mmCIF file of C-alpha atoms in Angstrom:
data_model
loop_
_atom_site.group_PDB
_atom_site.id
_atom_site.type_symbol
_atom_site.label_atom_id
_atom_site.label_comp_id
_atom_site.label_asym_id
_atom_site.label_seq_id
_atom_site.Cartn_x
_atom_site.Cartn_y
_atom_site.Cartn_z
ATOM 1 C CA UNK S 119 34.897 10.628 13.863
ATOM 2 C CA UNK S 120 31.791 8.908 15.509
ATOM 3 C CA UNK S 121 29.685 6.273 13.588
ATOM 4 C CA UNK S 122 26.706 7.596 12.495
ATOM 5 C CA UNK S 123 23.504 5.136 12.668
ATOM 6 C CA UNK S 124 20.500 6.027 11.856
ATOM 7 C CA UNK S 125 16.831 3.888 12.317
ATOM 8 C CA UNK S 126 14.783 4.514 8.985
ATOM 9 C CA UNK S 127 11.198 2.756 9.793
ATOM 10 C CA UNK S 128 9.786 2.206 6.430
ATOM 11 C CA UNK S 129 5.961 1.976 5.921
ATOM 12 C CA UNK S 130 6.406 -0.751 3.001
ATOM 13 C CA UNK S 131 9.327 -2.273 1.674
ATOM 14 C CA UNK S 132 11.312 -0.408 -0.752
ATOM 15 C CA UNK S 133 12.151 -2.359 -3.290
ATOM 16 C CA UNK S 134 11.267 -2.747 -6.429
ATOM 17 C CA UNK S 135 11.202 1.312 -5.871
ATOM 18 C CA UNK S 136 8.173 1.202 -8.363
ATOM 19 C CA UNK S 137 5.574 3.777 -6.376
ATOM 20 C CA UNK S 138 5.869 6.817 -5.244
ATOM 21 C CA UNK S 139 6.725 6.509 -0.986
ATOM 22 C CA UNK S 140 9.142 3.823 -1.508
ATOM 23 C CA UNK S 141 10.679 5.798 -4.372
ATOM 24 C CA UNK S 142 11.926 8.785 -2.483
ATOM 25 C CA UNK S 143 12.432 5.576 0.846
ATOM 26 C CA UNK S 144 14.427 3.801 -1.312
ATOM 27 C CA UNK S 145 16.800 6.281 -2.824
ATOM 28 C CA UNK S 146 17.345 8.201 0.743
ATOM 29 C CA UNK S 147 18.185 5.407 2.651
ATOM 30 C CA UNK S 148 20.524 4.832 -0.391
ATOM 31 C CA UNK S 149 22.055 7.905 -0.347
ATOM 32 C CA UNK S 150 22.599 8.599 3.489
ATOM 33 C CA UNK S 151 24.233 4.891 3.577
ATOM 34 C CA UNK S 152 26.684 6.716 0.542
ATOM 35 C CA UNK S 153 27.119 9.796 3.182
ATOM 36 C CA UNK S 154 28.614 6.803 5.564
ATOM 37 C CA UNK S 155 25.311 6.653 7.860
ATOM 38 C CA UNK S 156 24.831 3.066 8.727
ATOM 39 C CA UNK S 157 21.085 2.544 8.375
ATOM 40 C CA UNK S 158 19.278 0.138 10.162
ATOM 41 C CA UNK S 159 15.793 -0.308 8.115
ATOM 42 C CA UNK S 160 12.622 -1.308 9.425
ATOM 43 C CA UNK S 161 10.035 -2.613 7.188
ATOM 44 C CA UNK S 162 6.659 -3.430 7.155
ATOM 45 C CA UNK S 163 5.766 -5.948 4.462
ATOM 46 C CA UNK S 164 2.811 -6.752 3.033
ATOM 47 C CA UNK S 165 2.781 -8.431 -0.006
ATOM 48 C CA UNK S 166 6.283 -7.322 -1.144
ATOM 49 C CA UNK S 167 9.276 -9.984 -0.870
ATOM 50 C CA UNK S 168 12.328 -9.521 1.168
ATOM 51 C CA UNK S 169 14.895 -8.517 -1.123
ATOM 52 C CA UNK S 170 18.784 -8.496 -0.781
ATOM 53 C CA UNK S 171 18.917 -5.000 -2.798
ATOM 54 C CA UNK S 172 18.568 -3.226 0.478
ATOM 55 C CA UNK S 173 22.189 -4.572 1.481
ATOM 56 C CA UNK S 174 23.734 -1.057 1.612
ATOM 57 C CA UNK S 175 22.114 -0.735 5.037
ATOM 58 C CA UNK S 176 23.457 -1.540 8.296
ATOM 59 C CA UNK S 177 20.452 -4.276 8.528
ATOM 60 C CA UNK S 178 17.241 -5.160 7.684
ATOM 61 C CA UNK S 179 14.454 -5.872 9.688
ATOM 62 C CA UNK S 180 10.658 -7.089 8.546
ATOM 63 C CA UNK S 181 7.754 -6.765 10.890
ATOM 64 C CA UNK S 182 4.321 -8.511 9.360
ATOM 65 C CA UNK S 183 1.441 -5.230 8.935
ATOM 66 C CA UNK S 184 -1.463 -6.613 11.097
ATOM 67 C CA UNK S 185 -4.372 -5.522 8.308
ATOM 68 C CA UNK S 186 -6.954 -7.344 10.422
ATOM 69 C CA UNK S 187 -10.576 -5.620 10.730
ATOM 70 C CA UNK S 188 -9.791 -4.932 14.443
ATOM 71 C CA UNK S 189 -7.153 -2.339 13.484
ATOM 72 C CA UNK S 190 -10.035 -0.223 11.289
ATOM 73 C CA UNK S 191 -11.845 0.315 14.896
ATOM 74 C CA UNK S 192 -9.404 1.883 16.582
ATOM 75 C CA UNK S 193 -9.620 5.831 16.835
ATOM 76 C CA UNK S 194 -6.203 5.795 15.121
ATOM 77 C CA UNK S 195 -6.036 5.918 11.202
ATOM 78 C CA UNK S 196 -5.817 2.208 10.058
ATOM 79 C CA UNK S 197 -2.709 2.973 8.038
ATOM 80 C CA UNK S 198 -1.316 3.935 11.177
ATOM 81 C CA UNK S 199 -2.971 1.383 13.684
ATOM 82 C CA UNK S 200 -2.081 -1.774 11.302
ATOM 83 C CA UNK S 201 1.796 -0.551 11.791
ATOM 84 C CA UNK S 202 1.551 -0.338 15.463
ATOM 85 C CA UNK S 203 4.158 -3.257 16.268
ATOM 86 C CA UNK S 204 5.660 -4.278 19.376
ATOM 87 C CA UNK S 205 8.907 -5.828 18.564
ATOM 88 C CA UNK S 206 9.458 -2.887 16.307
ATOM 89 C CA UNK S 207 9.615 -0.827 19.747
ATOM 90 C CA UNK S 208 11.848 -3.683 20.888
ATOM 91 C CA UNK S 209 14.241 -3.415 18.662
ATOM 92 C CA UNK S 210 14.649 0.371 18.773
ATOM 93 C CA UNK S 211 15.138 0.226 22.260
ATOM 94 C CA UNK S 212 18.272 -1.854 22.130
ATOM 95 C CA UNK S 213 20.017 1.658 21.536
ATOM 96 C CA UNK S 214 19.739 5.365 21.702
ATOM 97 C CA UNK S 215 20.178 5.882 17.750
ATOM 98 C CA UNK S 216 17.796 8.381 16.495
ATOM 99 C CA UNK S 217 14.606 7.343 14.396
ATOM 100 C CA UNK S 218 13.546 8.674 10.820
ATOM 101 C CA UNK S 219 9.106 7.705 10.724
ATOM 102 C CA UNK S 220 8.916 7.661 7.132
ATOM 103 C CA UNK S 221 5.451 9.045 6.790
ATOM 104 C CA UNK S 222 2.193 9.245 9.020
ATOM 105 C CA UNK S 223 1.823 5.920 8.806
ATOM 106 C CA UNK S 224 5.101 4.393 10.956
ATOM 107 C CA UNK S 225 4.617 7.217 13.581
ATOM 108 C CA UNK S 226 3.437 4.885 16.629
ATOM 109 C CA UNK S 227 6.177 4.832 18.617
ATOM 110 C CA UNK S 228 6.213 8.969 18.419
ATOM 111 C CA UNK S 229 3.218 7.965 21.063
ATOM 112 C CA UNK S 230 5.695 5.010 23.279
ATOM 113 C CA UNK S 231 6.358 6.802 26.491
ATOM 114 C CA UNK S 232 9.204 4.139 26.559
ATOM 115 C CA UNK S 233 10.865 6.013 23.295
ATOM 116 C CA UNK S 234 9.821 9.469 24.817
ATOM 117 C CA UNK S 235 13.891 10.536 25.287
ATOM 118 C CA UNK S 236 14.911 9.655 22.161
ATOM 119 C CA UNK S 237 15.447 11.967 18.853
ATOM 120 C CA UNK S 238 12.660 10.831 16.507
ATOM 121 C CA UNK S 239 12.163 12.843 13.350
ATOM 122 C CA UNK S 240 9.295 11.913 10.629
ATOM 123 C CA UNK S 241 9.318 12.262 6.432
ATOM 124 C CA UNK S 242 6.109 13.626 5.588
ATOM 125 C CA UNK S 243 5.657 12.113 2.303
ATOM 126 C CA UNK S 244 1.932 14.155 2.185
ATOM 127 C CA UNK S 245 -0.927 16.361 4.187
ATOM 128 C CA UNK S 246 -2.481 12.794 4.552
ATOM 129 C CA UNK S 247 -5.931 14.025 5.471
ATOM 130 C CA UNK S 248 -6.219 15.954 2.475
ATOM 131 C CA UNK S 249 -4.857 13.140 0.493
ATOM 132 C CA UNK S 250 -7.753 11.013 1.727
ATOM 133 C CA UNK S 251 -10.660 13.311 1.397
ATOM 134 C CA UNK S 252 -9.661 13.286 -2.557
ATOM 135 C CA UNK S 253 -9.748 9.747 -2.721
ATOM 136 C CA UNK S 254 -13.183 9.820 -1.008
ATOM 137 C CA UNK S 255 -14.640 12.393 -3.305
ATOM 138 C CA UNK S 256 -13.828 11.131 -6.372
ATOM 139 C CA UNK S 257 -14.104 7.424 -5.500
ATOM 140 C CA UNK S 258 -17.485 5.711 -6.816
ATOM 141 C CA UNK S 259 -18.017 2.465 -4.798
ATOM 142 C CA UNK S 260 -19.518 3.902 -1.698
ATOM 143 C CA UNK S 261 -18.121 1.788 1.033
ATOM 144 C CA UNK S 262 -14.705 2.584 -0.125
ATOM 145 C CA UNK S 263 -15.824 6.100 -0.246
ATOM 146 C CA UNK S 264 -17.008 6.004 3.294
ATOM 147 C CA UNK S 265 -13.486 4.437 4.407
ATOM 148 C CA UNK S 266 -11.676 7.269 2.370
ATOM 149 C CA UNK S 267 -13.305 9.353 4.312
ATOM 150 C CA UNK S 268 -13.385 8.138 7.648
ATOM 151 C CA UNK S 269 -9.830 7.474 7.337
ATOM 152 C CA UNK S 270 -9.300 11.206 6.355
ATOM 153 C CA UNK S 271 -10.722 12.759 9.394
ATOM 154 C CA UNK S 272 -8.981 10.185 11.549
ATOM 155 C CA UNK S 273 -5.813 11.846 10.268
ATOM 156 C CA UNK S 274 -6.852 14.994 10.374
ATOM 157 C CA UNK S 275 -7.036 14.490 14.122
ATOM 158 C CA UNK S 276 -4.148 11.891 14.384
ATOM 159 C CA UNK S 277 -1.647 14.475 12.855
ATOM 160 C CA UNK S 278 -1.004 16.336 16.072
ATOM 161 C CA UNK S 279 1.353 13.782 17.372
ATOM 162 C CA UNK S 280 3.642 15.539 15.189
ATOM 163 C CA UNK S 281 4.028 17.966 17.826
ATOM 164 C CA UNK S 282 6.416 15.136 19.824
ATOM 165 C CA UNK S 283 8.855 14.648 16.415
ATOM 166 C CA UNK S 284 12.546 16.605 16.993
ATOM 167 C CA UNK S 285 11.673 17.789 12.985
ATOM 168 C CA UNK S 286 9.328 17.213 10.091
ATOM 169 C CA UNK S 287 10.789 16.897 6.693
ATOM 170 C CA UNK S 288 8.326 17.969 4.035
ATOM 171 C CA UNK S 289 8.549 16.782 0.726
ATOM 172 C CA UNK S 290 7.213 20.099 -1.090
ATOM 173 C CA UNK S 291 7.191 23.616 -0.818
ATOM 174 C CA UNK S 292 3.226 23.315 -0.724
ATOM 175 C CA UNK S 293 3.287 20.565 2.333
ATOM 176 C CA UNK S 294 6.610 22.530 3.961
ATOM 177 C CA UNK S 295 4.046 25.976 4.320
ATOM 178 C CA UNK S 296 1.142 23.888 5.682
ATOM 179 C CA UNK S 297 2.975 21.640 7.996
ATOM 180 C CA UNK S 298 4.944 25.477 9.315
ATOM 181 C CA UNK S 299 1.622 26.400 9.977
ATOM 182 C CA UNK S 300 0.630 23.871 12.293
ATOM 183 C CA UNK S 301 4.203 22.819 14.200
ATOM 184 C CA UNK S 302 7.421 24.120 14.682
ATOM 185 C CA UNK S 303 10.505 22.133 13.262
ATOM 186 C CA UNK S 304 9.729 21.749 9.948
ATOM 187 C CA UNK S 305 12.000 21.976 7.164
ATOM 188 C CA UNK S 306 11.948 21.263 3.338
ATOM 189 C CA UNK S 307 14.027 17.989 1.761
ATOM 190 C CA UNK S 308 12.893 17.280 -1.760
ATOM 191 C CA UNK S 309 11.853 14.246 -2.715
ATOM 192 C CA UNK S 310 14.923 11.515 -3.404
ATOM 193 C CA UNK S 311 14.512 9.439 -6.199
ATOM 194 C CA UNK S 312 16.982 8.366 -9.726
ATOM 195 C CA UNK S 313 15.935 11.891 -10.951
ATOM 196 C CA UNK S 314 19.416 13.644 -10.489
ATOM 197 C CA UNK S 315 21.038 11.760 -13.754
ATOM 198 C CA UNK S 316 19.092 12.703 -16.638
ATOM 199 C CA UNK S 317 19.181 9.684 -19.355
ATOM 200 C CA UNK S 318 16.889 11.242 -21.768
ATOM 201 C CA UNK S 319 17.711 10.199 -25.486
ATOM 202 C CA UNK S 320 17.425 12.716 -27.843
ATOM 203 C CA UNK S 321 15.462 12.427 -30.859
ATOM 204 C CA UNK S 322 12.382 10.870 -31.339
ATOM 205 C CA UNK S 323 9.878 8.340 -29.742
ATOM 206 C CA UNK S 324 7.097 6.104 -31.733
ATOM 207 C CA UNK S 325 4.290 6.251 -28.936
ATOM 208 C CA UNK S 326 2.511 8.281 -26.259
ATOM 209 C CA UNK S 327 2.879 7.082 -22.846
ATOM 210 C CA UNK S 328 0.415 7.003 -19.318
ATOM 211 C CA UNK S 329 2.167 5.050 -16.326
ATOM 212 C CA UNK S 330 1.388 4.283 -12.868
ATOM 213 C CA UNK S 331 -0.452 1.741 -10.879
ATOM 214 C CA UNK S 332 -3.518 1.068 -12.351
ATOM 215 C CA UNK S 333 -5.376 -0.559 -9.476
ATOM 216 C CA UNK S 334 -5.139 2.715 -7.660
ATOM 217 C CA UNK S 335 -8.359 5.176 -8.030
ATOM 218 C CA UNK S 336 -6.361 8.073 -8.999
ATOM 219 C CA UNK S 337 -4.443 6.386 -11.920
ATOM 220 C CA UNK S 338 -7.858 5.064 -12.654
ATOM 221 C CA UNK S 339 -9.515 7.689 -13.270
ATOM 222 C CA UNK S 340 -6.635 9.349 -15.055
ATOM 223 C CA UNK S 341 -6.149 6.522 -17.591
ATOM 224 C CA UNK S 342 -9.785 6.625 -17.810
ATOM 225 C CA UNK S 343 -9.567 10.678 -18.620
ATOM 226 C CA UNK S 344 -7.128 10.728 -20.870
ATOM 227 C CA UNK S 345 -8.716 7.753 -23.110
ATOM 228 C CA UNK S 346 -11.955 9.915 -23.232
ATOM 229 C CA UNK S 347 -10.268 13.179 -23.792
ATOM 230 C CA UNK S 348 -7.415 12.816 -25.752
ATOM 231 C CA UNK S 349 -5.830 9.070 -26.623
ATOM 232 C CA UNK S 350 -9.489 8.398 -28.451
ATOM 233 C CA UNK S 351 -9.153 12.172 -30.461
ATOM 234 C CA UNK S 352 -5.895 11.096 -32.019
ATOM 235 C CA UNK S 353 -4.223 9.311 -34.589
ATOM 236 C CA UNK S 354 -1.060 8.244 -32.988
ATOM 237 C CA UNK S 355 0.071 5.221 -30.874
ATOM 238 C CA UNK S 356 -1.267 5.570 -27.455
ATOM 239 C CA UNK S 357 0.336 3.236 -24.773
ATOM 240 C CA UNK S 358 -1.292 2.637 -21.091
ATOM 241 C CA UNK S 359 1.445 1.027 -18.692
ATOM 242 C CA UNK S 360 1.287 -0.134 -15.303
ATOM 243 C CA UNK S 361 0.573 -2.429 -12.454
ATOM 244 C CA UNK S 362 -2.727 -4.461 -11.823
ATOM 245 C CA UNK S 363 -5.045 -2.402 -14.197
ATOM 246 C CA UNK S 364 -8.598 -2.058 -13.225
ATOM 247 C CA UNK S 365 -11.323 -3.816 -14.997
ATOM 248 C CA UNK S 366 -12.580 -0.541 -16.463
ATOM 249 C CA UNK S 367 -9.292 0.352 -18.192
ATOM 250 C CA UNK S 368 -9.208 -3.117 -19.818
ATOM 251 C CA UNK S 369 -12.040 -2.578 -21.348
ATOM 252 C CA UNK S 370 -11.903 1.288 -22.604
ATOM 253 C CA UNK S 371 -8.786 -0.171 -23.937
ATOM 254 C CA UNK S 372 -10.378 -2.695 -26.305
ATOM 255 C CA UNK S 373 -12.246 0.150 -27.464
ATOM 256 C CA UNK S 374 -9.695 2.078 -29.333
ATOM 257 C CA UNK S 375 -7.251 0.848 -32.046
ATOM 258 C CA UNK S 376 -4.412 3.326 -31.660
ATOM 259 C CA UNK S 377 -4.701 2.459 -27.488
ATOM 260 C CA UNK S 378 -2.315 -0.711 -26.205
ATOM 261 C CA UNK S 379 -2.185 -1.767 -22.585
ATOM 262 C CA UNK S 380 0.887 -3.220 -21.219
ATOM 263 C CA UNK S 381 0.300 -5.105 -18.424
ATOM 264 C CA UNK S 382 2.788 -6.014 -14.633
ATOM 265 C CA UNK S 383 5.613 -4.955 -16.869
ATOM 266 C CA UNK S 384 9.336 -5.242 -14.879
ATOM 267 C CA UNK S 385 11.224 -2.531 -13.673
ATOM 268 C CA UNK S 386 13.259 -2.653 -16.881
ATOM 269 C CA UNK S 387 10.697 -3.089 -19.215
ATOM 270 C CA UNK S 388 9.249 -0.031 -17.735
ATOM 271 C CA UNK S 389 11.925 1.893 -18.191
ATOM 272 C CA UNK S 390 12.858 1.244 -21.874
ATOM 273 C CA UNK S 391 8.917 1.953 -22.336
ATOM 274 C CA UNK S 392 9.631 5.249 -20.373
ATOM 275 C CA UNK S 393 12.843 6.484 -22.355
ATOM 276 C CA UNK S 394 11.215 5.129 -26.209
ATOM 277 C CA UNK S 395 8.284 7.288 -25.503
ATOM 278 C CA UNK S 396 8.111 10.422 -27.418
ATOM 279 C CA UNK S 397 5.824 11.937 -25.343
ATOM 280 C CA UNK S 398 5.003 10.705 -21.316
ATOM 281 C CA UNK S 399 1.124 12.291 -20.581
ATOM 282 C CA UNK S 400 0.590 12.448 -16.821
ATOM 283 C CA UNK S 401 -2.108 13.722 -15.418
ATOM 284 C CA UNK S 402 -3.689 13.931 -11.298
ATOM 285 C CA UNK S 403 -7.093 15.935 -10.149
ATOM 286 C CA UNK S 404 -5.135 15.144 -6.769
ATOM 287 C CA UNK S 405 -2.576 18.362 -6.393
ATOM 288 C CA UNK S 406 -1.017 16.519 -3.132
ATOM 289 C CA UNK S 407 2.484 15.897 -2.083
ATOM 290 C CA UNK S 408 4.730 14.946 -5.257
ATOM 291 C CA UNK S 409 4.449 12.619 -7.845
ATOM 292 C CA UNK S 410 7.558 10.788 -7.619
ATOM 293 C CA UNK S 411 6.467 9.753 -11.206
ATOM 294 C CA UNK S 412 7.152 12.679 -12.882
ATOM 295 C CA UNK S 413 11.012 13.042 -11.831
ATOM 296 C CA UNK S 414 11.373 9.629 -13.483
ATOM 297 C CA UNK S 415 9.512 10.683 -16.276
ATOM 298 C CA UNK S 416 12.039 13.895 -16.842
ATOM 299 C CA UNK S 417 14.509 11.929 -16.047
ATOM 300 C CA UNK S 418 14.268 8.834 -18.339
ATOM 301 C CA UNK S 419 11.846 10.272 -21.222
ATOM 302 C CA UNK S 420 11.829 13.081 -23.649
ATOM 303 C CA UNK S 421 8.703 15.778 -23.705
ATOM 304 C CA UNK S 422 6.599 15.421 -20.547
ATOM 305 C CA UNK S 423 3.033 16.661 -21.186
ATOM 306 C CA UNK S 424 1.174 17.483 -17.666
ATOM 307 C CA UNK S 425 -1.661 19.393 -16.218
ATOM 308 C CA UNK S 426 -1.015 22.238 -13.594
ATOM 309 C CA UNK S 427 -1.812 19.590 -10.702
ATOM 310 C CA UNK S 428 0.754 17.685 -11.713
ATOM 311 C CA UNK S 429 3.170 20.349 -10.666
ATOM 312 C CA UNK S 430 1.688 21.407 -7.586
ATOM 313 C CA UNK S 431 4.545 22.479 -5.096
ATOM 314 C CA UNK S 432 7.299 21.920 -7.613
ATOM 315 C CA UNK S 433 9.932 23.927 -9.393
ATOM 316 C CA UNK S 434 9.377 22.263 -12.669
ATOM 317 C CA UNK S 435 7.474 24.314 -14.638
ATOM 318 C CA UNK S 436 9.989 25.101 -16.626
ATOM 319 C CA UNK S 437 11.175 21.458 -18.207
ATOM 320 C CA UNK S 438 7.539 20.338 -18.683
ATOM 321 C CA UNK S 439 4.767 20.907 -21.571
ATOM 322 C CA UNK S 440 1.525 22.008 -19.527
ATOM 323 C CA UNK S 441 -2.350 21.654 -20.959
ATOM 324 C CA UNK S 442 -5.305 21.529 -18.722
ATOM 325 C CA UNK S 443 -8.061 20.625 -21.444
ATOM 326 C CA UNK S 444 -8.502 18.156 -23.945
ATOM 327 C CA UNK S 445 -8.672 20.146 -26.643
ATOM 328 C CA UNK S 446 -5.806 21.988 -25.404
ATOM 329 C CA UNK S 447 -3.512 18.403 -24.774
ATOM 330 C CA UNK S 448 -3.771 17.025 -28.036
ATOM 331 C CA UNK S 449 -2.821 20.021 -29.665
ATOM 332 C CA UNK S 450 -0.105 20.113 -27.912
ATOM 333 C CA UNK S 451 0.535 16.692 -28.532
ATOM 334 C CA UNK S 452 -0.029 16.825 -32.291
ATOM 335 C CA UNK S 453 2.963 19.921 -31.461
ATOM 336 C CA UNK S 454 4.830 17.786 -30.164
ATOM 337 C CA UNK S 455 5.411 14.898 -32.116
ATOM 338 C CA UNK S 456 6.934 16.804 -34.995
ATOM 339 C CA UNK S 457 9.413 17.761 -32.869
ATOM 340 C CA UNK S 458 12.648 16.317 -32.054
ATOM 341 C CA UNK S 459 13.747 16.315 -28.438
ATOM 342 C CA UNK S 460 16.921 18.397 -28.532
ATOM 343 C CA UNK S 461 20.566 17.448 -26.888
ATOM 344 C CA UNK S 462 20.356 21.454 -25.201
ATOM 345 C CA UNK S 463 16.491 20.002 -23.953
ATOM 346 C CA UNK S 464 18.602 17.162 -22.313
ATOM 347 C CA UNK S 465 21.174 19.410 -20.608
ATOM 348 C CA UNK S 466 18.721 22.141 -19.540
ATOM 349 C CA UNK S 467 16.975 19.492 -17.950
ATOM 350 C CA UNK S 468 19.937 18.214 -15.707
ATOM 351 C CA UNK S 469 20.528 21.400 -14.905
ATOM 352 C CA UNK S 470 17.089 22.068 -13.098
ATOM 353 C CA UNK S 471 16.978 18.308 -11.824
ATOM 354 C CA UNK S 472 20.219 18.422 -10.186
ATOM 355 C CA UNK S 473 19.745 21.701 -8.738
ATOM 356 C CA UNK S 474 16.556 20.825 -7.133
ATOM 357 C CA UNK S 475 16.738 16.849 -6.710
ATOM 358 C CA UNK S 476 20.655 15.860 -5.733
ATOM 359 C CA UNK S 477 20.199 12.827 -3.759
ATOM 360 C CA UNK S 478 23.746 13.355 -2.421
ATOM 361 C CA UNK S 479 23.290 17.296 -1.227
ATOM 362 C CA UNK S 480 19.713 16.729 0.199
ATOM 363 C CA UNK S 481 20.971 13.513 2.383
ATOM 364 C CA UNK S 482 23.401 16.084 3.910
ATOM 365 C CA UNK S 483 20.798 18.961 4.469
ATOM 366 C CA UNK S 484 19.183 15.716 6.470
ATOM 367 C CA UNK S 485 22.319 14.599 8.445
ATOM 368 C CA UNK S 486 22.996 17.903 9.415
ATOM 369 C CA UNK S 487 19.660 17.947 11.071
ATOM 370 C CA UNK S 488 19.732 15.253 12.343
ATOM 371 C CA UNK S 489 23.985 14.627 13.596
#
């Protein structure tokens, strides 16, 4: 049998696999170097170190993101034009291997007339426009507000390059329908991530837990929510988690005796704080793409209390608590935490994980694709 090598051009890199895009990057360059694929990976770094826990590829290759203001007046979307890289092109063209864009962002060579013969395929991680325009409507600094939202109709407009990729792979249902809508290869590969082995421990947790990065608007304004709306209307240990939090959330925090905030924690810290929880709270006014964050949630921690959002153009319904109100979350929290989490909760969970989020099957739903 033939080698199989595929380019995977990565918008950031990786690892630590601590957000979601380089959650579901990480684990499916992972698994389609298990499937025997050798992977040549092309990152763009930024502020992340080169790391030697991407040696399961093939190789891997770092280009510098050019973030200078020049790239913000181009009629391309910045997060696109700041990725436009020459030696990138270079190095693809030392072969005929086909090319995995993973997201909007890394799809500037889809536009290289020199690449026009090749087999180039893109991840949509997102409907980026729509993305975006949430981020511009519920941001409150207006200059960032009027970036949101310039950047959201330059997408808008951008996205028809699409129409030159071989396929798109949506990461939802939701995004698989609109994407169908608009172009014609499009097919649905969940999102890859550590979800398929449940670790849950059964019994019960000390603490209620919101994660995510906290120098990001929408986790912002989410911590900020939830300490308004429900961690200040209860007496139980309330823990806020996460990288870089904002000003603001430092000092809600402060505010509140039952509310800690655990600061830059590592990957392992984070996930013992994940699997002691009794109860992981997550929350979005965003209903876009997938939050990674939840399939680690159900996958490491015991009852997962969301809002409907949060399960926009899932399948998960079914292995998560759902409130939509304040009132209505911290009843179910004060539910909840006389409860034990049950070995048959842990098994009905891998059941519905596995079935929708098996690294190994959806690599080969990709290969077959793309081989």
């Amino acid at each position: 049998m033939n080698e199989q090598h595929l380019h995977i051009v990565s918008l950031d890199i990786p690892w630590p696999a601590n957000y979601g895009g380089v959650i579901d990057i990480y684990y499916k360059a992972k698994a389609l170097a298990e499937a025997g694929v050798k992977v040549h990976l092309h990152c763009f770094e930024y502020g992340r170190a080169h790391t030697d826990q991407l040696d399961f590829c093939e190789e891997v290759l770092y280009y510098k993101r050019d973030t200078s203001f020049k790239r913000h007046l181009s009629f391309w979307p910045y997060v696109v034009a700041s990725r436009k890289c020459e030696d990138l092109v270079r190095n693809l063209l030392k072969d005929d291997y086909p090319i995995l864009c993973e997201g909007l962002h890394t799809t500037a060579v889809l536009s290289d007339k020199r690449l026009a013969n090749r087999k180039i395929y893109v991840r949509a991680h997102n409907v980026e426009h729509d993305y975006y325009q949430m981020l511009g409507f519920t941001e409150p600094v207006l200059w960032k507000k009027a970036y949101y939202l310039m950047e959201s109709a330059k997408l808008r407009n951008y996205e028809s390059v699409l129409e030159c990729a071989e396929a798109i792979f949506a990461i939802s249902k939701k995004d698989a329908e609109y994407f169908s809508g608009r172009f014609e290869n499009v097919l649905l590969a969940p999102a890859f991530s550590g979800a398929s082995a449940v670790t849950t421990r059964p019994g019960k947790g000390g603490y209620i837990l919101y994660h995510g990065n906290l120098s990001v608007r929408e986790n912002i304004d989410a911590a900020d929510w939830l300490i308004r709306n429900v961690f200040s209307k209860i007496d139980v240990p309330c823990v806020i988690a996460g990288l870089n939090p904002a000003p603001e959330i430092v000092e809600m925090v402060k505010k509140f005796d039952n509310i800690t905030l655990r600061a830059n924690l590592t990957d392992d810290e984070m996930m013992e704080m994940l699997a002691n929880a009794h109860i992981n709270v997550m929350i979005t006014h965003q209903p876009t793409g997938l939050k990674l964050k939840l399939l680690n949630a159900l996958s490491q921690g015991r009852f997962c209390l969301v809002n409907q959002d949060m399960l926009a153009g899932t399948a998960l319904h079914s292995v998560c608590e759902i409130a939509d109100d304040g009132p209505a979350m911290v009843s179910k929290i004060n539910q909840l935490m006389q409860q034990e989490f049950s070995a048959d909760e842990v098994n009905r969970r891998q059941s519905v994980l596995s079935k929708l989020y098996d690294n190994k099957s959806n690599a080969q739903n990709i290969l077959k694709e793309i081989f």
